[in-house]
Amino acid sequence: MTELRKTVESFWATAEARDWDTFADTLAEDVVYTLPQTRERITGRERFVEFNREYPGDWHLRIERIVAEPEQVVTRVHFTVGLEEMYGITFFTGDEHGRISVITDFWPEPYEPPAGRDHLVERY
């Protein structure tokens, strides 16, 4: 298991636990968080921790999958807020100290498939 993978597992576990001090310890001081779908960026540990601390609702998450290399980790998480469910795909890059330095987060919206391929697919 890579050091960055352990850090990312701690990142998600401490987010779920709302343990913001330990969550902050997983991050580089100059961490950059990017949300390409909304074209938002947060720079710096303090602002990113506050962004998560202030996120509305009684949300919960669980890791569905982790793919790890020494300097890159990708996760798929299942996220709920009340009855709403969604999946997030997050790319993490680590720094030389084993902390997270870059996070790119994708939260795709579910949609109905195009017509005409019913004979090829199975819905779940």
Coordinates of N, CA and C in Angstrom, one line a residue:
M1 N 0.9 -1.2 0.0 CA 0.0 0.0 0.0 C 0.9 1.2 0.0
T2 N 0.6 2.2 -0.8 CA 1.4 3.4 -0.9 C 1.1 4.4 0.3
E3 N 2.0 5.2 0.6 CA 1.8 6.2 1.6 C 0.7 7.1 1.3
L4 N 0.6 7.5 0.0 CA -0.5 8.4 -0.4 C -1.8 7.8 -0.3
R5 N -1.9 6.5 -0.6 CA -3.2 5.8 -0.5 C -3.6 5.9 1.0
K6 N -2.7 5.6 1.9 CA -3.1 5.7 3.4 C -3.6 7.1 3.7
T7 N -2.9 8.1 3.1 CA -3.3 9.5 3.4 C -4.7 9.8 2.8
V8 N -5.0 9.3 1.6 CA -6.3 9.5 1.0 C -7.4 8.8 1.8
E9 N -7.1 7.6 2.3 CA -8.1 6.8 3.1 C -8.4 7.6 4.4
S10 N -7.3 8.2 5.0 CA -7.5 9.1 6.2 C -8.3 10.3 5.8
F11 N -8.0 10.9 4.7 CA -8.8 12.1 4.2 C -10.3 11.8 4.2
W12 N -10.7 10.7 3.6 CA -12.1 10.4 3.5 C -12.7 10.0 4.9
A13 N -11.9 9.2 5.6 CA -12.4 8.8 7.0 C -12.6 10.0 7.9
T14 N -11.7 10.9 7.9 CA -11.8 12.1 8.8 C -12.8 13.1 8.3
A15 N -13.1 13.1 6.9 CA -14.2 13.9 6.4 C -15.5 13.4 6.9
E16 N -15.7 12.1 6.8 CA -16.9 11.4 7.3 C -17.1 11.6 8.8
A17 N -16.0 11.6 9.5 CA -16.1 11.8 11.0 C -16.2 13.2 11.4
R18 N -16.0 14.2 10.5 CA -16.0 15.6 10.8 C -14.9 16.0 11.7
D19 N -13.8 15.2 11.6 CA -12.6 15.5 12.4 C -11.7 16.4 11.6
W20 N -12.0 17.7 11.6 CA -11.4 18.7 10.7 C -9.9 18.9 11.0
D21 N -9.4 18.7 12.2 CA -8.0 18.9 12.5 C -7.2 17.8 11.9
T22 N -7.6 16.5 12.0 CA -6.9 15.4 11.4 C -7.1 15.5 9.9
F23 N -8.2 15.9 9.4 CA -8.5 16.1 7.9 C -7.4 17.1 7.4
A24 N -7.2 18.2 8.1 CA -6.3 19.2 7.7 C -4.8 18.6 7.6
D25 N -4.5 17.7 8.5 CA -3.2 17.1 8.5 C -2.9 16.3 7.2
T26 N -3.9 15.9 6.5 CA -3.7 15.1 5.3 C -3.3 16.0 4.1
L27 N -3.4 17.3 4.3 CA -3.3 18.3 3.2 C -2.0 19.0 3.2
A28 N -1.4 19.3 2.1 CA -0.3 20.2 2.0 C -0.8 21.6 2.3
E29 N 0.0 22.5 2.8 CA -0.4 23.9 3.1 C -0.9 24.6 1.9
D30 N -0.3 24.3 0.7 CA -0.7 25.0 -0.5 C -1.6 24.1 -1.4
V31 N -2.4 23.2 -0.8 CA -3.2 22.3 -1.6 C -4.1 23.1 -2.6
V32 N -4.3 22.5 -3.8 CA -5.2 23.1 -4.8 C -6.3 22.1 -5.0
Y33 N -7.5 22.6 -4.9 CA -8.7 21.8 -5.1 C -9.5 22.4 -6.3
T34 N -9.8 21.5 -7.2 CA -10.5 22.0 -8.5 C -11.7 21.2 -8.7
L35 N -12.8 21.9 -9.1 CA -14.1 21.3 -9.5 C -14.3 21.7 -11.0
P36 N -13.8 20.9 -11.9 CA -14.0 21.3 -13.3 C -15.4 21.5 -13.8
Q37 N -16.4 20.8 -13.3 CA -17.8 21.0 -13.8 C -18.3 22.4 -13.4
T38 N -17.9 22.9 -12.3 CA -18.4 24.3 -11.9 C -17.3 25.3 -12.1
R39 N -16.2 24.9 -12.6 CA -15.0 25.8 -12.8 C -14.7 26.6 -11.5
E40 N -14.6 25.9 -10.4 CA -14.2 26.5 -9.1 C -12.9 25.9 -8.7
R41 N -12.1 26.8 -8.0 CA -10.8 26.4 -7.5 C -10.7 27.0 -6.1
I42 N -10.1 26.2 -5.2 CA -9.8 26.6 -3.8 C -8.3 26.4 -3.7
T43 N -7.6 27.4 -3.2 CA -6.2 27.2 -2.9 C -5.9 27.4 -1.5
G44 N -5.2 26.5 -0.9 CA -4.8 26.6 0.5 C -5.6 25.7 1.4
R45 N -4.8 25.1 2.4 CA -5.4 24.2 3.4 C -6.6 24.8 4.2
E46 N -6.4 26.0 4.7 CA -7.4 26.6 5.6 C -8.7 26.8 4.8
R47 N -8.6 27.3 3.6 CA -9.9 27.6 2.9 C -10.5 26.3 2.5
F48 N -9.8 25.2 2.1 CA -10.3 24.0 1.7 C -11.0 23.3 2.9
V49 N -10.4 23.3 4.1 CA -11.0 22.7 5.3 C -12.3 23.4 5.6
E50 N -12.3 24.7 5.5 CA -13.5 25.5 5.8 C -14.6 25.2 4.8
F51 N -14.2 25.0 3.5 CA -15.2 24.6 2.5 C -15.9 23.3 2.9
N52 N -15.2 22.4 3.3 CA -15.7 21.1 3.7 C -16.5 21.2 5.0
R53 N -16.0 22.0 6.0 CA -16.7 22.1 7.3 C -18.1 22.8 7.0
E54 N -18.1 23.7 6.1 CA -19.4 24.5 5.9 C -20.3 23.8 4.9
Y55 N -19.9 22.6 4.3 CA -20.8 22.0 3.3 C -22.1 21.6 3.9
P56 N -23.2 22.1 3.3 CA -24.5 21.9 3.9 C -25.1 20.5 3.9
G57 N -26.0 20.3 4.9 CA -26.7 19.0 4.9 C -26.0 18.0 5.8
D58 N -26.7 16.9 6.1 CA -26.2 15.8 6.9 C -25.7 14.8 5.9
W59 N -24.5 15.0 5.3 CA -23.9 14.2 4.3 C -23.1 13.1 4.9
H60 N -23.0 12.0 4.1 CA -22.2 10.9 4.5 C -21.6 10.3 3.3
L61 N -20.4 9.6 3.4 CA -19.8 9.0 2.3 C -19.1 7.7 2.6
R62 N -18.9 6.9 1.6 CA -18.1 5.7 1.8 C -17.3 5.5 0.5
I63 N -16.1 5.0 0.7 CA -15.3 4.7 -0.5 C -15.8 3.4 -1.2
E64 N -16.0 3.6 -2.5 CA -16.4 2.4 -3.3 C -15.1 1.7 -3.9
R65 N -14.1 2.5 -4.3 CA -13.0 2.0 -5.0 C -11.8 2.9 -4.9
I66 N -10.6 2.4 -4.8 CA -9.4 3.2 -4.8 C -8.4 2.5 -5.8
V67 N -7.8 3.3 -6.6 CA -6.7 2.9 -7.5 C -5.5 3.8 -7.1
A68 N -4.4 3.1 -6.7 CA -3.3 3.9 -6.2 C -2.0 3.6 -6.9
E69 N -1.2 4.6 -7.1 CA 0.2 4.6 -7.6 C 0.9 5.4 -6.5
P70 N 2.2 5.3 -6.5 CA 3.0 6.1 -5.5 C 2.7 7.5 -5.4
E71 N 2.4 8.3 -6.5 CA 2.2 9.7 -6.4 C 0.8 10.1 -6.8
Q72 N 0.0 9.2 -7.2 CA -1.4 9.5 -7.7 C -2.3 8.5 -7.1
V73 N -3.5 8.9 -6.7 CA -4.6 8.1 -6.2 C -5.9 8.5 -6.8
V74 N -6.8 7.6 -7.2 CA -8.1 7.9 -7.7 C -9.1 7.2 -6.8
T75 N -10.1 7.9 -6.4 CA -11.2 7.2 -5.6 C -12.5 7.4 -6.2
R76 N -13.4 6.5 -6.0 CA -14.8 6.6 -6.3 C -15.6 6.5 -5.0
V77 N -16.3 7.5 -4.7 CA -17.0 7.5 -3.4 C -18.5 7.6 -3.6
H78 N -19.3 7.0 -2.7 CA -20.7 7.0 -2.7 C -21.1 8.1 -1.7
F79 N -21.8 9.1 -2.0 CA -22.1 10.2 -1.2 C -23.6 10.3 -1.0
T80 N -24.1 10.5 0.2 CA -25.5 10.7 0.4 C -25.8 12.0 1.2
V81 N -26.8 12.7 0.9 CA -27.4 13.8 1.7 C -28.9 13.5 1.8
G82 N -29.3 13.1 3.0 CA -30.7 12.7 3.1 C -31.0 11.5 2.2
L83 N -32.0 11.6 1.4 CA -32.3 10.6 0.4 C -31.6 10.7 -0.9
E84 N -30.9 11.8 -1.1 CA -30.2 12.0 -2.4 C -28.9 11.2 -2.4
E85 N -28.6 10.5 -3.5 CA -27.4 9.7 -3.6 C -26.6 10.2 -4.8
M86 N -25.3 10.2 -4.7 CA -24.5 10.6 -5.9 C -23.1 9.9 -5.7
Y87 N -22.4 9.9 -6.8 CA -21.0 9.3 -6.8 C -20.0 10.4 -7.2
G88 N -18.9 10.4 -6.6 CA -17.8 11.3 -6.9 C -16.6 10.6 -7.3
I89 N -15.9 11.1 -8.3 CA -14.6 10.6 -8.7 C -13.6 11.6 -8.4
T90 N -12.6 11.3 -7.6 CA -11.6 12.3 -7.2 C -10.2 11.8 -7.5
F91 N -9.4 12.7 -8.1 CA -8.0 12.4 -8.4 C -7.1 13.2 -7.4
F92 N -6.2 12.5 -6.7 CA -5.3 13.1 -5.7 C -3.9 13.0 -6.2
T93 N -3.1 14.0 -6.0 CA -1.6 14.0 -6.2 C -1.0 14.3 -4.9
G94 N 0.1 13.6 -4.6 CA 0.8 13.9 -3.3 C 2.0 14.7 -3.5
D95 N 2.5 15.2 -2.3 CA 3.8 16.0 -2.3 C 4.9 15.1 -1.8
E96 N 6.1 15.6 -1.6 CA 7.2 14.9 -1.1 C 7.1 14.5 0.3
H97 N 6.1 15.0 1.1 CA 5.9 14.7 2.5 C 4.8 13.7 2.7
G98 N 4.2 13.2 1.6 CA 3.1 12.3 1.7 C 1.7 12.9 2.0
R99 N 1.7 14.2 1.8 CA 0.4 14.9 2.0 C -0.2 15.2 0.6
I100 N -1.5 15.5 0.6 CA -2.2 15.7 -0.6 C -2.0 17.1 -1.1
S101 N -1.5 17.3 -2.3 CA -1.2 18.6 -2.8 C -2.2 19.1 -3.9
V102 N -2.8 18.2 -4.6 CA -3.7 18.6 -5.7 C -4.9 17.6 -5.6
I103 N -6.1 18.2 -5.7 CA -7.3 17.4 -5.7 C -8.2 17.9 -6.9
T104 N -8.6 16.9 -7.7 CA -9.5 17.3 -8.8 C -10.7 16.4 -8.6
D105 N -11.9 17.0 -8.4 CA -13.1 16.4 -8.0 C -14.2 16.4 -9.1
F106 N -14.8 15.3 -9.5 CA -15.8 15.2 -10.5 C -17.1 14.7 -9.8
W107 N -18.2 15.4 -9.9 CA -19.5 14.9 -9.4 C -20.5 14.9 -10.5
P108 N -20.4 13.8 -11.3 CA -21.3 13.7 -12.4 C -22.8 13.5 -12.1
E109 N -23.6 14.2 -12.8 CA -25.1 14.1 -12.6 C -25.6 12.9 -13.3
P110 N -26.5 12.1 -12.7 CA -27.1 11.0 -13.4 C -28.1 11.5 -14.5
Y111 N -28.2 10.7 -15.5 CA -29.2 11.1 -16.6 C -29.7 9.8 -17.3
E112 N -30.8 9.9 -18.0 CA -31.4 8.8 -18.7 C -30.6 8.6 -19.9
P113 N -30.4 7.3 -20.3 CA -29.6 7.0 -21.5 C -30.4 7.3 -22.8
P114 N -29.7 7.5 -23.8 CA -30.4 7.8 -25.1 C -31.2 6.6 -25.6
A115 N -32.2 6.9 -26.3 CA -33.1 5.8 -26.8 C -32.4 5.0 -27.9
G116 N -32.8 3.8 -28.1 CA -32.3 3.0 -29.1 C -31.2 2.0 -28.8
R117 N -30.9 1.9 -27.5 CA -29.9 0.9 -27.2 C -30.4 -0.1 -26.1
D118 N -31.7 -0.1 -25.9 CA -32.3 -1.0 -24.9 C -31.9 -2.4 -25.1
H119 N -31.8 -2.9 -26.4 CA -31.4 -4.2 -26.7 C -30.0 -4.6 -26.4
L120 N -29.2 -3.6 -26.0 CA -27.7 -3.9 -25.7 C -27.4 -3.7 -24.3
V121 N -28.2 -3.1 -23.5 CA -27.8 -2.8 -22.1 C -28.8 -3.4 -21.1
E122 N -28.3 -3.4 -19.9 CA -29.1 -3.8 -18.8 C -29.1 -2.7 -17.8
R123 N -30.3 -2.2 -17.4 CA -30.4 -1.1 -16.4 C -30.3 -1.7 -15.0
Y124 N -29.7 -1.0 -14.1 CA -29.6 -1.4 -12.7 C -30.0 -0.3 -11.8

